[in-house]
PDB file of C-alpha atoms in Angstrom:
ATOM      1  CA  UNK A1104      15.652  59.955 167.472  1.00 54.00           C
ATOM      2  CA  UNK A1105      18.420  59.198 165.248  1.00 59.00           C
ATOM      3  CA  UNK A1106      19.590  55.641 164.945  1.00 67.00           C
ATOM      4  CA  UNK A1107      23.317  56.426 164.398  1.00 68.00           C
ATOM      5  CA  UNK A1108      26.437  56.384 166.902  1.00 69.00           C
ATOM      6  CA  UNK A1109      29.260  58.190 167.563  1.00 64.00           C
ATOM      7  CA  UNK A1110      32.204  56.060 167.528  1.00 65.00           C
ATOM      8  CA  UNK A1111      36.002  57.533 168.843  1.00 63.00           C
ATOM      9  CA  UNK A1112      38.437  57.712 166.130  1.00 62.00           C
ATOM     10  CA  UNK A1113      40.913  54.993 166.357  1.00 63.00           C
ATOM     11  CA  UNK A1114      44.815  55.829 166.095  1.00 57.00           C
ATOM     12  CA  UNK A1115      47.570  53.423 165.647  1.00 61.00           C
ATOM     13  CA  UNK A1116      49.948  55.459 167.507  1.00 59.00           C
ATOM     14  CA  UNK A1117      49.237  57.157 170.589  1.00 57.00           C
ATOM     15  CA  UNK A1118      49.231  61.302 170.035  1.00 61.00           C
ATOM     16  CA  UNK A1119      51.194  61.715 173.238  1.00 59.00           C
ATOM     17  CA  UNK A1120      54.195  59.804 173.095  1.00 54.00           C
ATOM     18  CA  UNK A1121      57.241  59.862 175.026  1.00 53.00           C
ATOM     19  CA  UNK A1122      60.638  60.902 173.515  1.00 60.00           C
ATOM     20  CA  UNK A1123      62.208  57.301 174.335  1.00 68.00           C
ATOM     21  CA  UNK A1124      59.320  55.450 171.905  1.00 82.00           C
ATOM     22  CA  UNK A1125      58.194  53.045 174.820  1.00 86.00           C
ATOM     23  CA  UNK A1126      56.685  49.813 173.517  1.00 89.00           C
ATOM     24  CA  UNK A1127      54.873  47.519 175.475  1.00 90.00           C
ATOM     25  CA  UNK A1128      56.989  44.527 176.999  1.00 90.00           C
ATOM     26  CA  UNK A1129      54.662  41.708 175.802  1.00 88.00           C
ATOM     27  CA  UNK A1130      56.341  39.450 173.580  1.00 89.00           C
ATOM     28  CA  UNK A1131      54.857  40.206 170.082  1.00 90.00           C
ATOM     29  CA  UNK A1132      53.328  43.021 170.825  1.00 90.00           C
ATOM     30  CA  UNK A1133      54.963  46.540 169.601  1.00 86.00           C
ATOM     31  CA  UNK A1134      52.211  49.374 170.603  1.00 90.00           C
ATOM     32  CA  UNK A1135      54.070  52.237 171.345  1.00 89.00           C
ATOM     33  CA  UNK A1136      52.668  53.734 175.239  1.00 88.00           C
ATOM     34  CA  UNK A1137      51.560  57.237 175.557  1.00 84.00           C
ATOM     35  CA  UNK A1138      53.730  59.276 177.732  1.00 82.00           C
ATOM     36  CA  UNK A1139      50.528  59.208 180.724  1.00 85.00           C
ATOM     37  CA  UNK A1140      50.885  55.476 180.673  1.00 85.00           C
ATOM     38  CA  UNK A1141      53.008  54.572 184.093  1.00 87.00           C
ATOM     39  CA  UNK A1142      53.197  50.812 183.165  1.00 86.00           C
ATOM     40  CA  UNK A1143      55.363  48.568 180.857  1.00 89.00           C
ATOM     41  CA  UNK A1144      52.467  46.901 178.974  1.00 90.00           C
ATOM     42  CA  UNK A1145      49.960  48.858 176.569  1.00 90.00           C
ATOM     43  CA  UNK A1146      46.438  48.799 178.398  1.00 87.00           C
ATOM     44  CA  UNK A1147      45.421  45.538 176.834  1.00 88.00           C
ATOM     45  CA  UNK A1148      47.880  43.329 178.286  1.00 88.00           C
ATOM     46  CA  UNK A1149      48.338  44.849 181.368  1.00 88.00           C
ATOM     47  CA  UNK A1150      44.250  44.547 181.727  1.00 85.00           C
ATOM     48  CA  UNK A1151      45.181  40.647 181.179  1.00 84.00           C
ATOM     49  CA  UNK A1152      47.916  41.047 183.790  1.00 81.00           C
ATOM     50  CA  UNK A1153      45.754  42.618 186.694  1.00 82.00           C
ATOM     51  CA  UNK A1154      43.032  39.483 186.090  1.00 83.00           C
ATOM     52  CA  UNK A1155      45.433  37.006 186.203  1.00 78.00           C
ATOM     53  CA  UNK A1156      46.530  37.959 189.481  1.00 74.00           C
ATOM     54  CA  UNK A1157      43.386  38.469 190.765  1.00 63.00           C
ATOM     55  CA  UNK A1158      42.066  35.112 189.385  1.00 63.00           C
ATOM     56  CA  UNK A1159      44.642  33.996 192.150  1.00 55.00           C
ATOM     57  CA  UNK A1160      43.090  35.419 195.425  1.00 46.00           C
TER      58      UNK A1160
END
């Protein structure tokens, strides 16, 4: 067995992007959302989003 690890390739910019350059809506934050993201937040806000609300039930 080989010790190493395949890690994915990380891209600043999402390869599938939508024409109107959506950025996520959290303040400070300027991640541009791929065009199969429904939401207004990049995934790691809107991750912080859904807990926070559920941290409420």
């Amino acid at each position: 067995m080989s010790n190493t690890t395949l890690k994915p390739k990380k891209h600043s910019t999402p390869r599938k992007t939508k024409t109107q350059q959506r950025t996520c809506r959290h303040s400070g934050c300027g991640k541009r959302l791929s065009m199969y993201n429904p939401h207004e937040f990049c995934f790691l806000h809107f991750r912080q989003l859904v807990s926070a609300d559920y941290r409420y039930l």
